[in-house]
PDB file of C-alpha atoms in Angstrom:
ATOM      1  CA  MET A  11      24.430  -6.519   2.845  1.00 43.00           C
ATOM      2  CA  SER A  12      25.736  -3.078   2.291  1.00 47.00           C
ATOM      3  CA  ASP A  13      23.716  -0.432   1.909  1.00 50.00           C
ATOM      4  CA  ILE A  14      23.962   1.576  -1.470  1.00 52.00           C
ATOM      5  CA  SER A  15      20.469   3.476  -0.689  1.00 54.00           C
ATOM      6  CA  ALA A  16      22.189   5.798   0.208  1.00 55.00           C
ATOM      7  CA  LEU A  17      24.751   6.137  -2.949  1.00 63.00           C
ATOM      8  CA  SER A  18      23.577   8.325  -5.561  1.00 67.00           C
ATOM      9  CA  PHE A  19      24.303   7.152  -9.381  1.00 72.00           C
ATOM     10  CA  GLY A  20      22.852  10.774 -10.686  1.00 75.00           C
ATOM     11  CA  SER A  21      19.499  11.902 -10.905  1.00 79.00           C
ATOM     12  CA  SER A  22      17.401   9.276 -13.750  1.00 84.00           C
ATOM     13  CA  ILE A  23      18.913   6.787 -11.948  1.00 87.00           C
ATOM     14  CA  ASP A  24      17.618   7.832  -8.724  1.00 86.00           C
ATOM     15  CA  LEU A  25      14.351   8.061 -10.259  1.00 88.00           C
ATOM     16  CA  LEU A  26      14.089   5.081 -12.299  1.00 90.00           C
ATOM     17  CA  SER A  27      14.350   3.655  -8.736  1.00 89.00           C
ATOM     18  CA  ASN A  28      11.744   5.813  -6.492  1.00 90.00           C
ATOM     19  CA  ALA A  29       9.682   5.237 -10.012  1.00 91.00           C
ATOM     20  CA  MET A  30      10.536   0.852  -9.360  1.00 92.00           C
ATOM     21  CA  ASN A  31      10.128   1.309  -5.039  1.00 92.00           C
ATOM     22  CA  GLY A  32       6.876   2.875  -5.637  1.00 92.00           C
ATOM     23  CA  ALA A  33       5.204   0.329  -8.375  1.00 94.00           C
ATOM     24  CA  GLY A  34       6.969  -2.152  -5.862  1.00 94.00           C
ATOM     25  CA  MET A  35       4.408  -0.619  -2.774  1.00 95.00           C
ATOM     26  CA  GLU A  36       1.117  -0.587  -5.168  1.00 95.00           C
ATOM     27  CA  HIS A  37       1.618  -3.941  -6.355  1.00 96.00           C
ATOM     28  CA  ASP A  38       1.499  -4.641  -2.147  1.00 96.00           C
ATOM     29  CA  ALA A  39      -1.465  -2.947  -2.051  1.00 96.00           C
ATOM     30  CA  ILE A  40      -3.085  -4.642  -4.738  1.00 97.00           C
ATOM     31  CA  ALA A  41      -2.132  -8.279  -3.740  1.00 97.00           C
ATOM     32  CA  GLN A  42      -3.607  -7.519  -0.619  1.00 96.00           C
ATOM     33  CA  ASN A  43      -6.572  -6.436  -1.899  1.00 96.00           C
ATOM     34  CA  ILE A  44      -6.827  -9.553  -3.820  1.00 97.00           C
ATOM     35  CA  ALA A  45      -6.337 -11.149  -0.627  1.00 97.00           C
ATOM     36  CA  ASN A  46      -8.902  -9.338   0.654  1.00 95.00           C
ATOM     37  CA  VAL A  47     -11.584  -9.572  -1.527  1.00 94.00           C
ATOM     38  CA  ASP A  48     -14.138 -11.686   0.633  1.00 93.00           C
ATOM     39  CA  THR A  49     -12.628  -9.665   3.748  1.00 93.00           C
ATOM     40  CA  PRO A  50     -16.520  -8.096   4.695  1.00 93.00           C
ATOM     41  CA  ASN A  51     -15.981  -4.331   5.640  1.00 91.00           C
ATOM     42  CA  TYR A  52     -12.502  -4.305   3.928  1.00 93.00           C
ATOM     43  CA  LYS A  53     -11.904  -1.351   1.755  1.00 93.00           C
ATOM     44  CA  ARG A  54      -9.517  -1.512  -0.925  1.00 93.00           C
ATOM     45  CA  GLN A  55      -6.412   0.426  -0.546  1.00 95.00           C
ATOM     46  CA  ASN A  56      -3.521   2.046  -3.214  1.00 93.00           C
ATOM     47  CA  VAL A  57      -0.492   3.592  -4.139  1.00 92.00           C
ATOM     48  CA  SER A  58      -0.502   7.067  -5.482  1.00 87.00           C
ATOM     49  CA  PHE A  59       3.409   6.916  -5.794  1.00 88.00           C
ATOM     50  CA  ARG A  60       3.294   8.611  -9.425  1.00 87.00           C
ATOM     51  CA  GLU A  61       2.202  12.086  -7.608  1.00 86.00           C
ATOM     52  CA  ALA A  62       5.288  11.329  -5.819  1.00 85.00           C
ATOM     53  CA  LEU A  63       7.313  10.915  -7.601  1.00 86.00           C
ATOM     54  CA  ALA A  64       6.441  14.369  -9.465  1.00 85.00           C
ATOM     55  CA  ALA A  65       6.709  16.254  -6.467  1.00 82.00           C
ATOM     56  CA  THR A  66      10.045  14.988  -6.409  1.00 81.00           C
ATOM     57  CA  GLN A  67      10.947  16.659  -9.756  1.00 78.00           C
ATOM     58  CA  ALA A  68      11.445  20.217  -8.874  1.00 64.00           C
ATOM     59  CA  PRO A  69       8.875  22.986 -11.363  1.00 62.00           C
ATOM     60  CA  SER A  70      11.046  25.553 -12.758  1.00 53.00           C
ATOM     61  CA  ALA A  71       9.166  29.071 -12.342  1.00 54.00           C
ATOM     62  CA  ASP A  72       9.392  30.450 -15.718  1.00 59.00           C
ATOM     63  CA  SER A  73      10.560  27.986 -18.857  1.00 62.00           C
ATOM     64  CA  GLY A  74      12.538  30.714 -20.415  1.00 67.00           C
ATOM     65  CA  THR A  75      14.884  31.520 -17.399  1.00 67.00           C
ATOM     66  CA  LEU A  76      17.260  30.115 -15.717  1.00 66.00           C
ATOM     67  CA  THR A  77      16.601  29.227 -11.779  1.00 67.00           C
ATOM     68  CA  LEU A  78      19.294  28.968  -8.614  1.00 68.00           C
ATOM     69  CA  ALA A  79      17.078  25.367  -6.554  1.00 68.00           C
ATOM     70  CA  THR A  80      17.509  25.693  -3.025  1.00 71.00           C
ATOM     71  CA  ASP A  81      17.153  23.152  -0.228  1.00 74.00           C
ATOM     72  CA  ASP A  82      17.745  25.596   3.159  1.00 76.00           C
ATOM     73  CA  ALA A  83      15.886  28.429   3.802  1.00 75.00           C
ATOM     74  CA  ARG A  84      19.748  29.847   4.630  1.00 77.00           C
ATOM     75  CA  GLN A  85      19.650  29.222   0.485  1.00 74.00           C
ATOM     76  CA  PHE A  86      18.994  32.267  -1.311  1.00 68.00           C
ATOM     77  CA  ASP A  87      15.924  32.126  -3.347  1.00 66.00           C
ATOM     78  CA  ILE A  88      16.860  33.486  -6.992  1.00 64.00           C
ATOM     79  CA  GLY A  89      14.105  32.588  -9.750  1.00 61.00           C
ATOM     80  CA  GLY A  90      11.848  31.345  -7.754  1.00 58.00           C
ATOM     81  CA  ALA A  91      12.768  27.812  -8.303  1.00 55.00           C
ATOM     82  CA  GLN A  92      10.996  25.850  -5.473  1.00 57.00           C
ATOM     83  CA  SER A  93      13.190  22.501  -4.186  1.00 56.00           C
ATOM     84  CA  SER A  94      12.247  19.198  -5.180  1.00 63.00           C
ATOM     85  CA  GLN A  95      10.599  16.678  -2.427  1.00 73.00           C
ATOM     86  CA  ALA A  96      11.063  13.118  -1.111  1.00 79.00           C
ATOM     87  CA  PHE A  97       9.831  10.325  -1.996  1.00 81.00           C
ATOM     88  CA  ASP A  98       7.769   9.235   0.330  1.00 86.00           C
ATOM     89  CA  PRO A  99       4.902   7.552  -0.925  1.00 88.00           C
ATOM     90  CA  GLN A 100       1.234   7.438   1.115  1.00 89.00           C
ATOM     91  CA  THR A 101      -0.428   3.817   1.447  1.00 90.00           C
ATOM     92  CA  GLN A 102      -4.337   5.477   0.989  1.00 91.00           C
ATOM     93  CA  THR A 103      -7.606   3.414   1.987  1.00 92.00           C
ATOM     94  CA  ASP A 104     -10.648   3.919   0.044  1.00 90.00           C
ATOM     95  CA  THR A 105     -13.517   4.941   1.571  1.00 87.00           C
ATOM     96  CA  THR A 106     -15.494   6.257  -1.327  1.00 80.00           C
ATOM     97  CA  ARG A 107     -18.021   3.517  -2.222  1.00 72.00           C
ATOM     98  CA  ALA A 108     -19.001   0.571  -1.738  1.00 75.00           C
ATOM     99  CA  MET A 109     -19.723  -2.271  -4.288  1.00 71.00           C
ATOM    100  CA  ARG A 110     -21.670  -5.061  -2.006  1.00 83.00           C
ATOM    101  CA  THR A 111     -23.576  -5.912   1.109  1.00 89.00           C
ATOM    102  CA  ASP A 112     -20.691  -6.515   3.131  1.00 90.00           C
ATOM    103  CA  GLY A 113     -18.688  -3.280   3.134  1.00 89.00           C
ATOM    104  CA  ASN A 114     -16.419  -4.730   0.665  1.00 91.00           C
ATOM    105  CA  ASN A 115     -15.461  -1.915  -1.454  1.00 91.00           C
ATOM    106  CA  VAL A 116     -12.816  -4.496  -3.813  1.00 92.00           C
ATOM    107  CA  ASP A 117     -13.587  -5.265  -7.204  1.00 92.00           C
ATOM    108  CA  ILE A 118     -11.529  -8.317  -8.439  1.00 94.00           C
ATOM    109  CA  ASP A 119     -11.421  -7.056 -11.978  1.00 95.00           C
ATOM    110  CA  GLN A 120     -10.259  -3.940 -11.499  1.00 93.00           C
ATOM    111  CA  GLU A 121      -7.947  -4.887  -9.538  1.00 95.00           C
ATOM    112  CA  MET A 122      -6.857  -7.762 -11.728  1.00 97.00           C
ATOM    113  CA  ALA A 123      -6.705  -4.525 -14.470  1.00 97.00           C
ATOM    114  CA  GLU A 124      -4.035  -2.224 -12.076  1.00 96.00           C
ATOM    115  CA  LEU A 125      -2.328  -5.033 -11.520  1.00 96.00           C
ATOM    116  CA  SER A 126      -1.850  -5.692 -15.250  1.00 97.00           C
ATOM    117  CA  GLN A 127      -0.725  -1.872 -15.585  1.00 96.00           C
ATOM    118  CA  ASN A 128       1.730  -1.846 -12.255  1.00 95.00           C
ATOM    119  CA  SER A 129       2.969  -4.882 -14.281  1.00 96.00           C
ATOM    120  CA  GLY A 130       3.549  -3.619 -17.002  1.00 96.00           C
ATOM    121  CA  TYR A 131       4.722  -0.598 -15.827  1.00 95.00           C
ATOM    122  CA  SER A 132       7.189  -1.653 -13.794  1.00 94.00           C
ATOM    123  CA  GLN A 133       8.647  -3.723 -16.245  1.00 96.00           C
ATOM    124  CA  THR A 134       9.349  -0.662 -18.250  1.00 95.00           C
ATOM    125  CA  MET A 135      10.921   1.112 -15.323  1.00 93.00           C
ATOM    126  CA  ALA A 136      13.514  -2.019 -14.321  1.00 94.00           C
ATOM    127  CA  GLN A 137      14.230  -1.848 -18.735  1.00 95.00           C
ATOM    128  CA  LEU A 138      15.099   1.562 -18.456  1.00 94.00           C
ATOM    129  CA  LEU A 139      17.045   0.798 -14.972  1.00 91.00           C
ATOM    130  CA  GLN A 140      19.306  -1.653 -16.383  1.00 93.00           C
ATOM    131  CA  VAL A 141      19.923   0.968 -19.557  1.00 93.00           C
ATOM    132  CA  GLN A 142      21.344   3.925 -17.530  1.00 90.00           C
ATOM    133  CA  PHE A 143      23.767   0.998 -16.076  1.00 90.00           C
ATOM    134  CA  MET A 144      24.705  -0.252 -19.016  1.00 91.00           C
ATOM    135  CA  ARG A 145      25.511   3.310 -19.544  1.00 90.00           C
ATOM    136  CA  LEU A 146      27.743   3.524 -16.922  1.00 88.00           C
ATOM    137  CA  ARG A 147      29.435   0.068 -17.310  1.00 90.00           C
ATOM    138  CA  GLU A 148      30.418   0.720 -21.097  1.00 89.00           C
ATOM    139  CA  ALA A 149      31.258   4.615 -19.230  1.00 87.00           C
ATOM    140  CA  ILE A 150      33.833   3.167 -16.601  1.00 89.00           C
ATOM    141  CA  THR A 151      34.943   0.085 -18.664  1.00 90.00           C
ATOM    142  CA  GLU A 152      38.137   0.577 -20.379  1.00 79.00           C
ATOM    143  CA  GLN A 153      38.562   0.635 -23.977  1.00 76.00           C
ATOM    144  CA  PRO A 154      40.548  -1.329 -25.707  1.00 74.00           C
ATOM    145  CA  LYS A 155      42.652   0.313 -28.615  1.00 72.00           C
TER     146      LYS A 155
END
């Protein structure tokens, strides 16, 4: 199977693809938390992919001016635009609270709620990505006269 990860179909598709990858990473972390709900001294893990996703979107310096985004130190920075960052969500260990005497801090009710929320988010991103590909297909398909 060929690697198409370097192929870009536009910023919307890249953003939705990163959102789906982040949701997948969060799903894995939640599944690991659920699997270790009875493991002594296990600390829950989470993935803050939404912050990493927001960091990929370069903020503009001023909403009333047009800025030039740069991605290399050798380019001129005009208008104060900041370059976007690569999507790189990290798995973090929650060490702030221990709910039980065995040192485990996984709350199964919280994990199930987060799993449900993450599943809904992932399904929504998949539907939006499907719409984007449908639009691409319409654009490249020859229309009968």
